[in-house]
Short mmCIF file of C-alpha atoms and ligand atoms in Angstrom, two decimals:
data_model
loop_
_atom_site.label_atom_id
_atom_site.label_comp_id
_atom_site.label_asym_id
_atom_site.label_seq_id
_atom_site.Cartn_x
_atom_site.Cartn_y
_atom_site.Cartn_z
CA UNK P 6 0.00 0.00 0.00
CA UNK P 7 0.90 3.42 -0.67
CA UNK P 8 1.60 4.77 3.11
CA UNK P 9 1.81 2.02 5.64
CA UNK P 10 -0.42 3.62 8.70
CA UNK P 11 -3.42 5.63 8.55
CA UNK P 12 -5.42 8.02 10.80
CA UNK P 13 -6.99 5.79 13.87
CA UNK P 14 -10.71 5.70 12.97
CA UNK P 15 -12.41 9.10 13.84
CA UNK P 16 -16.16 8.40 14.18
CA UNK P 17 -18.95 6.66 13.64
CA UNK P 18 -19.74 6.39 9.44
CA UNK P 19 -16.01 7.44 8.69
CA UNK P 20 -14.99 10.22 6.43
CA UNK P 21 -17.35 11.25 3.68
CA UNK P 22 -15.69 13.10 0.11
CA UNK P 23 -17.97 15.04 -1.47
CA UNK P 24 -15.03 16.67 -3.94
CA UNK P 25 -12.70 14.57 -5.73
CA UNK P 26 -12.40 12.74 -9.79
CA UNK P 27 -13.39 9.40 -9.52
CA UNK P 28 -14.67 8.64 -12.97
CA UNK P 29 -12.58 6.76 -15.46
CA UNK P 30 -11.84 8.72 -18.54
CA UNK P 31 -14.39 11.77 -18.15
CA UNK P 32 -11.80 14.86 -17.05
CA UNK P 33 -8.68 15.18 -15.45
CA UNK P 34 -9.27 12.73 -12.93
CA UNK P 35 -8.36 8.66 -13.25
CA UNK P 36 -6.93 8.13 -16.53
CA UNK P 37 -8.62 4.49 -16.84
CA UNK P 38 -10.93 2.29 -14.66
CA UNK P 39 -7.92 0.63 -13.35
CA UNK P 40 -6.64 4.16 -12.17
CA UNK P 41 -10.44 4.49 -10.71
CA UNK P 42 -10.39 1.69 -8.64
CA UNK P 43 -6.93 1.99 -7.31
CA UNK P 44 -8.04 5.62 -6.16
CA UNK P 45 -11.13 4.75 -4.95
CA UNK P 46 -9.21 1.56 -3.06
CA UNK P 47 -6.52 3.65 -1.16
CA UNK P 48 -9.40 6.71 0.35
CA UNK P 49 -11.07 3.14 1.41
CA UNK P 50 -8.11 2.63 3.25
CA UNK P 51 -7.79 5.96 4.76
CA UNK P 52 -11.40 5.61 5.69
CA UNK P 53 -13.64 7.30 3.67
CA UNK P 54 -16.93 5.72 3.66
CA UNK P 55 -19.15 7.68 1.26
CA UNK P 56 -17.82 9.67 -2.04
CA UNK P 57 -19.38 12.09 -4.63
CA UNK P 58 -17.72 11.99 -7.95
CA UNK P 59 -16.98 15.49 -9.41
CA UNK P 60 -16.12 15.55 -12.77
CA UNK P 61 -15.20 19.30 -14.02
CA UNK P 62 -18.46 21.34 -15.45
CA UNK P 63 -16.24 23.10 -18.04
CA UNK P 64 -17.09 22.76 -21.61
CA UNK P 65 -14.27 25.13 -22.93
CA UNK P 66 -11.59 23.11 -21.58
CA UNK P 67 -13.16 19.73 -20.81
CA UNK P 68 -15.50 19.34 -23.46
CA UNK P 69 -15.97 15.44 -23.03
CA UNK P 70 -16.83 16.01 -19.45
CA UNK P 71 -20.68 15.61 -20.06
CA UNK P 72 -23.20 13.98 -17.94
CA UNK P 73 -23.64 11.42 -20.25
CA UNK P 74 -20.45 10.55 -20.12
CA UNK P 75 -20.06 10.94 -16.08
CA UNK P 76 -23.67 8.37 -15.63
CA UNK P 77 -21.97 5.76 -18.33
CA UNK P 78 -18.02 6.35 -16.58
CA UNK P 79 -20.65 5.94 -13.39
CA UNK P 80 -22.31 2.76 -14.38
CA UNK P 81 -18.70 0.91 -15.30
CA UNK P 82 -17.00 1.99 -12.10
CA UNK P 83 -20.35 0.57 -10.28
CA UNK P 84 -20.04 -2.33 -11.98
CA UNK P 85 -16.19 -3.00 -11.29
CA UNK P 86 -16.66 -2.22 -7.62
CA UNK P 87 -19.51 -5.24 -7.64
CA UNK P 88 -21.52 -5.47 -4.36
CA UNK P 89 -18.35 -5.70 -1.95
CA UNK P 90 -17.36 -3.21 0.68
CA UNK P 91 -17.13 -0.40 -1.61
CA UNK P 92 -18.66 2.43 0.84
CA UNK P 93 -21.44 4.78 -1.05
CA UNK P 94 -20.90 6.19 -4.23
CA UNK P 95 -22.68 9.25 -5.38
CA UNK P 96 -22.51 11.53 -7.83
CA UNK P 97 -22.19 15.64 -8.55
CA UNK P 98 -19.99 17.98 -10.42
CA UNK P 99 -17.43 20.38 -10.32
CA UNK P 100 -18.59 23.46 -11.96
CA UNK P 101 -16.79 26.31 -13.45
CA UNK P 102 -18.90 29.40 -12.24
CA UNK P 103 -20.03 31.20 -15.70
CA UNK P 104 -23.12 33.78 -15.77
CA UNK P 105 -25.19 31.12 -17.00
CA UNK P 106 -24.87 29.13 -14.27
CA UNK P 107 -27.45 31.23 -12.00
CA UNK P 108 -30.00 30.48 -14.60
CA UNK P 109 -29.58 26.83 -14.96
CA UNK P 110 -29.91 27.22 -10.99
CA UNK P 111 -33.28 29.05 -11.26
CA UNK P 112 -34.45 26.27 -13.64
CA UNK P 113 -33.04 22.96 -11.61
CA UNK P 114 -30.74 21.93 -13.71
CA UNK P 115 -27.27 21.93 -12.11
CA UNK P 116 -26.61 18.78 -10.28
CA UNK P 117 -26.01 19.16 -6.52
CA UNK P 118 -23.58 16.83 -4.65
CA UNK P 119 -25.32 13.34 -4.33
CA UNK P 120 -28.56 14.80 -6.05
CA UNK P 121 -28.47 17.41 -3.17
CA UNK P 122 -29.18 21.19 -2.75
CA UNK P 123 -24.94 22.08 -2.55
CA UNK P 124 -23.57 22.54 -5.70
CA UNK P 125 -20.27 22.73 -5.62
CA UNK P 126 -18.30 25.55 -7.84
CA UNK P 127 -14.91 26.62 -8.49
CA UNK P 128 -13.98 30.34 -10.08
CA UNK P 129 -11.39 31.42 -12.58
CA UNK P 130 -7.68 31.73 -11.24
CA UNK P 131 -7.86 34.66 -12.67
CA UNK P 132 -10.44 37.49 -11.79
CA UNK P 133 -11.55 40.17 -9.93
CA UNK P 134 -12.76 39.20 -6.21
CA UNK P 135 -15.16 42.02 -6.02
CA UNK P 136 -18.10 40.60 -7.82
CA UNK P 137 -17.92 36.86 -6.05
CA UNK P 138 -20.61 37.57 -3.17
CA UNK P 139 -22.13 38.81 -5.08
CA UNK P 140 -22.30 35.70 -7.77
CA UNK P 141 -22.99 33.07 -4.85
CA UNK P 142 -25.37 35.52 -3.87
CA UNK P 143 -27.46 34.95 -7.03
CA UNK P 144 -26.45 31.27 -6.95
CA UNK P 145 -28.05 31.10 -3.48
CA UNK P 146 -31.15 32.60 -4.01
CA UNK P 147 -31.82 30.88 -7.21
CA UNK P 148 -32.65 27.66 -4.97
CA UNK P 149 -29.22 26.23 -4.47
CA UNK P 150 -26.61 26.42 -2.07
CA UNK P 151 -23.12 26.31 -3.40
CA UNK P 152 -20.25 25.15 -2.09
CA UNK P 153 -16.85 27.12 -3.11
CA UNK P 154 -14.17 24.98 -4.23
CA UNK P 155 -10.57 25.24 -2.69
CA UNK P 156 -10.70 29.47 -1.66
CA UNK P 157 -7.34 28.95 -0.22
CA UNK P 158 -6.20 28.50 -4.14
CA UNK P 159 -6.60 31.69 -5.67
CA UNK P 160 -4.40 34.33 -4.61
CA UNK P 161 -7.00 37.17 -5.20
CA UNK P 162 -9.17 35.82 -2.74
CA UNK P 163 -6.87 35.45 -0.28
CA UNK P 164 -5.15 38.81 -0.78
CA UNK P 165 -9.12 40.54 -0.41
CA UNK P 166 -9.90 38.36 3.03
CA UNK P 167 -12.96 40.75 3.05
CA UNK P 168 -14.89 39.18 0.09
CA UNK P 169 -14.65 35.69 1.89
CA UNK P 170 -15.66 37.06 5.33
CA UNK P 171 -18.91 38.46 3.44
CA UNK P 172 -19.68 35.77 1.89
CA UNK P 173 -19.56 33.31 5.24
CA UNK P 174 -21.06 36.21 6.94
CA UNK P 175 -24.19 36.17 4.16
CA UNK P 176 -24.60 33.09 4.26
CA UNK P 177 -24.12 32.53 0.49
CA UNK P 178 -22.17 29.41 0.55
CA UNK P 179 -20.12 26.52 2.47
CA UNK P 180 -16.18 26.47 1.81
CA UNK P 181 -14.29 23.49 1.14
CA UNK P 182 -10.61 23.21 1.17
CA UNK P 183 -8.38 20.96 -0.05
CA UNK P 184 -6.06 18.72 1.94
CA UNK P 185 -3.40 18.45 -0.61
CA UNK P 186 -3.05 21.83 -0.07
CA UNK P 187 -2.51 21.74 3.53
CA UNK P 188 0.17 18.67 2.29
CA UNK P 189 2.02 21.54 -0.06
CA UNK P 190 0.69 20.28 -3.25
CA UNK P 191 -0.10 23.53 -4.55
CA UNK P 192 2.71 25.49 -2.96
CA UNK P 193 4.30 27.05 -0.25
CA UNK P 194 1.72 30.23 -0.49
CA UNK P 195 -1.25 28.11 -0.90
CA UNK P 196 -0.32 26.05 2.08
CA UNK P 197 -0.39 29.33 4.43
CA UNK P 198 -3.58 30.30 2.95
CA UNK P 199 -5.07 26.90 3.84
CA UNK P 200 -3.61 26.59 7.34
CA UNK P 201 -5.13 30.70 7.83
CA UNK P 202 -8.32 29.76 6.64
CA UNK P 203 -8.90 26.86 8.94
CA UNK P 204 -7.50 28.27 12.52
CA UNK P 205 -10.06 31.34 11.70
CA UNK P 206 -12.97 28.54 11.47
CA UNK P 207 -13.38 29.78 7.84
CA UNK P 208 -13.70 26.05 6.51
CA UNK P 209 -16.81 24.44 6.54
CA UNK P 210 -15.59 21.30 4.99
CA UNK P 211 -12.29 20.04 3.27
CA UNK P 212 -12.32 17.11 0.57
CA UNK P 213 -9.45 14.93 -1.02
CA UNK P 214 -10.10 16.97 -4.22
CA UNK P 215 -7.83 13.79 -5.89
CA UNK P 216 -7.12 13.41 -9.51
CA UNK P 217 -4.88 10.06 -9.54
CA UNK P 218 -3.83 7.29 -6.84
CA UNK P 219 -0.60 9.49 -7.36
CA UNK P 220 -2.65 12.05 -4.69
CA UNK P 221 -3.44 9.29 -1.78
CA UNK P 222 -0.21 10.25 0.22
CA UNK P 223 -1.27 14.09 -0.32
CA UNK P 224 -4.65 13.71 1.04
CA UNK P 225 -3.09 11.66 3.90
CA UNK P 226 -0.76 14.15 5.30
CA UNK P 227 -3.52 16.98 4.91
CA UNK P 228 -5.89 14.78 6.78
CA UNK P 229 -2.78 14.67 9.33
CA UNK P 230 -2.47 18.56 9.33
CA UNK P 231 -6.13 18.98 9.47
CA UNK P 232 -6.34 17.35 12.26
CA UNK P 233 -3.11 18.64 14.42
CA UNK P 234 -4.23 22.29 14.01
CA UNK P 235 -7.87 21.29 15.41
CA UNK P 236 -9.69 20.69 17.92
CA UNK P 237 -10.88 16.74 17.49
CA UNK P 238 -14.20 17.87 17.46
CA UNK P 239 -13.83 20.30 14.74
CA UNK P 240 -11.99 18.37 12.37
CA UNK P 241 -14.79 15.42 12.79
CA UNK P 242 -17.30 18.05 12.05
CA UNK P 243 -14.96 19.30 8.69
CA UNK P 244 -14.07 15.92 7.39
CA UNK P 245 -17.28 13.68 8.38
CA UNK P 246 -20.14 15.38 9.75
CA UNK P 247 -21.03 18.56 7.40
CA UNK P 248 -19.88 16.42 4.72
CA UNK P 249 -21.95 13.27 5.67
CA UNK P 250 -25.20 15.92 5.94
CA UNK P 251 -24.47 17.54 2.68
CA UNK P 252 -24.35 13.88 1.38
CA UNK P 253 -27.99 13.22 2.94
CA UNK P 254 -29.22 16.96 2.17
CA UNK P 255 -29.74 18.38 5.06
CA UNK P 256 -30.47 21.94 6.00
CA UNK P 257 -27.01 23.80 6.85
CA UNK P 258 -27.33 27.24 6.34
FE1 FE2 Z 7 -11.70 19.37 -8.42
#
């Protein structure tokens, strides 16, 4: 196996992923269903119980990434898993936040994590902060909730803490962070914007956000960090208990 211990088990119904790309073939996530499994094999090991598969909502630069595709790359990762102790599987997306989106909202047709009310969304590296609020704003009140993808990635976020303060303090939408980035995977910077984020009790949830198997030992050490810098009660609520009720839909904000 690709690390040889693993976290001691942290509560009842184990560690649920609601961000990470599971599906064979579809984006940048597992190359082939071999890749899939293996993935899927070693967060087993860490402990993750239930997953949502999050294939990137980006047509410009991952045009094959289509729900077609993701409920077929679905069925034949089902299928390989067979009816062992493969945990729950669900299904969502990754979306890149475009104008359109709010209107798809309005209309029902963006699909939340596990058939839920979150949907989870990612912005451009590059743009202005000022608008965001007021974006998942929109989002919000056109009937879902979304969940911001990895804040502690893009540097004009975290050089305008303001923008994320209003939008926790609104009540526009949950933020997830990635624990490869409290692992380093995305850089020095990155890793001090991660670590800031969660002391201040910014962080509603954080999620493997994995590509490859190549990311297991990643998402192990930032479970490890995750858990040194909190309390044990908090990290249970980041990595399994918001997570596990975002996974069944329930209310949150
Ligand atoms: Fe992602």
């Amino acid at each position: 196996m690709f690390f040889k211990r693993k976290p001691k088990p942290v509560a009842p119904g184990g560690f649920t992923d609601l961000h990470l790309h599971l599906l064979p073939a579809v984006d940048d996530g597992p190359a082939d269903l071999e890749q899939a499994l293996a993935l899927h094999a070693g967060l087993r090991t860490l402990g993750y119980e239930r997953f949502v598969a999050t294939p990137h909502r980006y047509p410009r630069r991952f045009p094959l990434s289509t729900p077609e595709r993701a409920a077929a790359a679905l069925d034949e990762l089902t299928a390989a898993l067979g009816a062992g102790d493969a945990g729950e599987l669900g299904i969502g997306a990754e979306y890149m936040f475009e104008p359109e989106l709010i209107a798809l909202a309005a209309e029902g047709r963006l699909r939340g994590l596990n058939g839920s009310r979150y949907v989870l969304v990612e912005f451009p590296k590059s743009l202005s902060a000022q608008p965001l609020p007021e974006m998942l704003f929109r989002l919000r009140t056109a009937g879902v909730v979304p969940v911001l993808a990895h804040p502690e990635r893009w540097t004009y976020l975290m050089e305008d803490r303001d923008i994320l303060e209003r939008v926790v303090d609104g009540q526009s939408a949950l933020l997830q962070l990635d624990l490869p980035s409290l692992a380093g995977k995305n850089g020095g910077n990155v890793k001090r914007h991660a670590v800031a984020l969660l002391k201040e009790g910014m962080v509603d949830i954080v999620a493997s956000d994995a590509h490859s198997p190549k990311d297991l030992e990643l998402v192990y050490k930032g479970l490890m960090v995750a858990r040194s810098l909190l309390s044990e009660s908090d990290f249970i609520r980041l990595a399994c208990e918001t997570p596990r009720a975002i996974f069944d839909d329930a209310a949150l904000i």
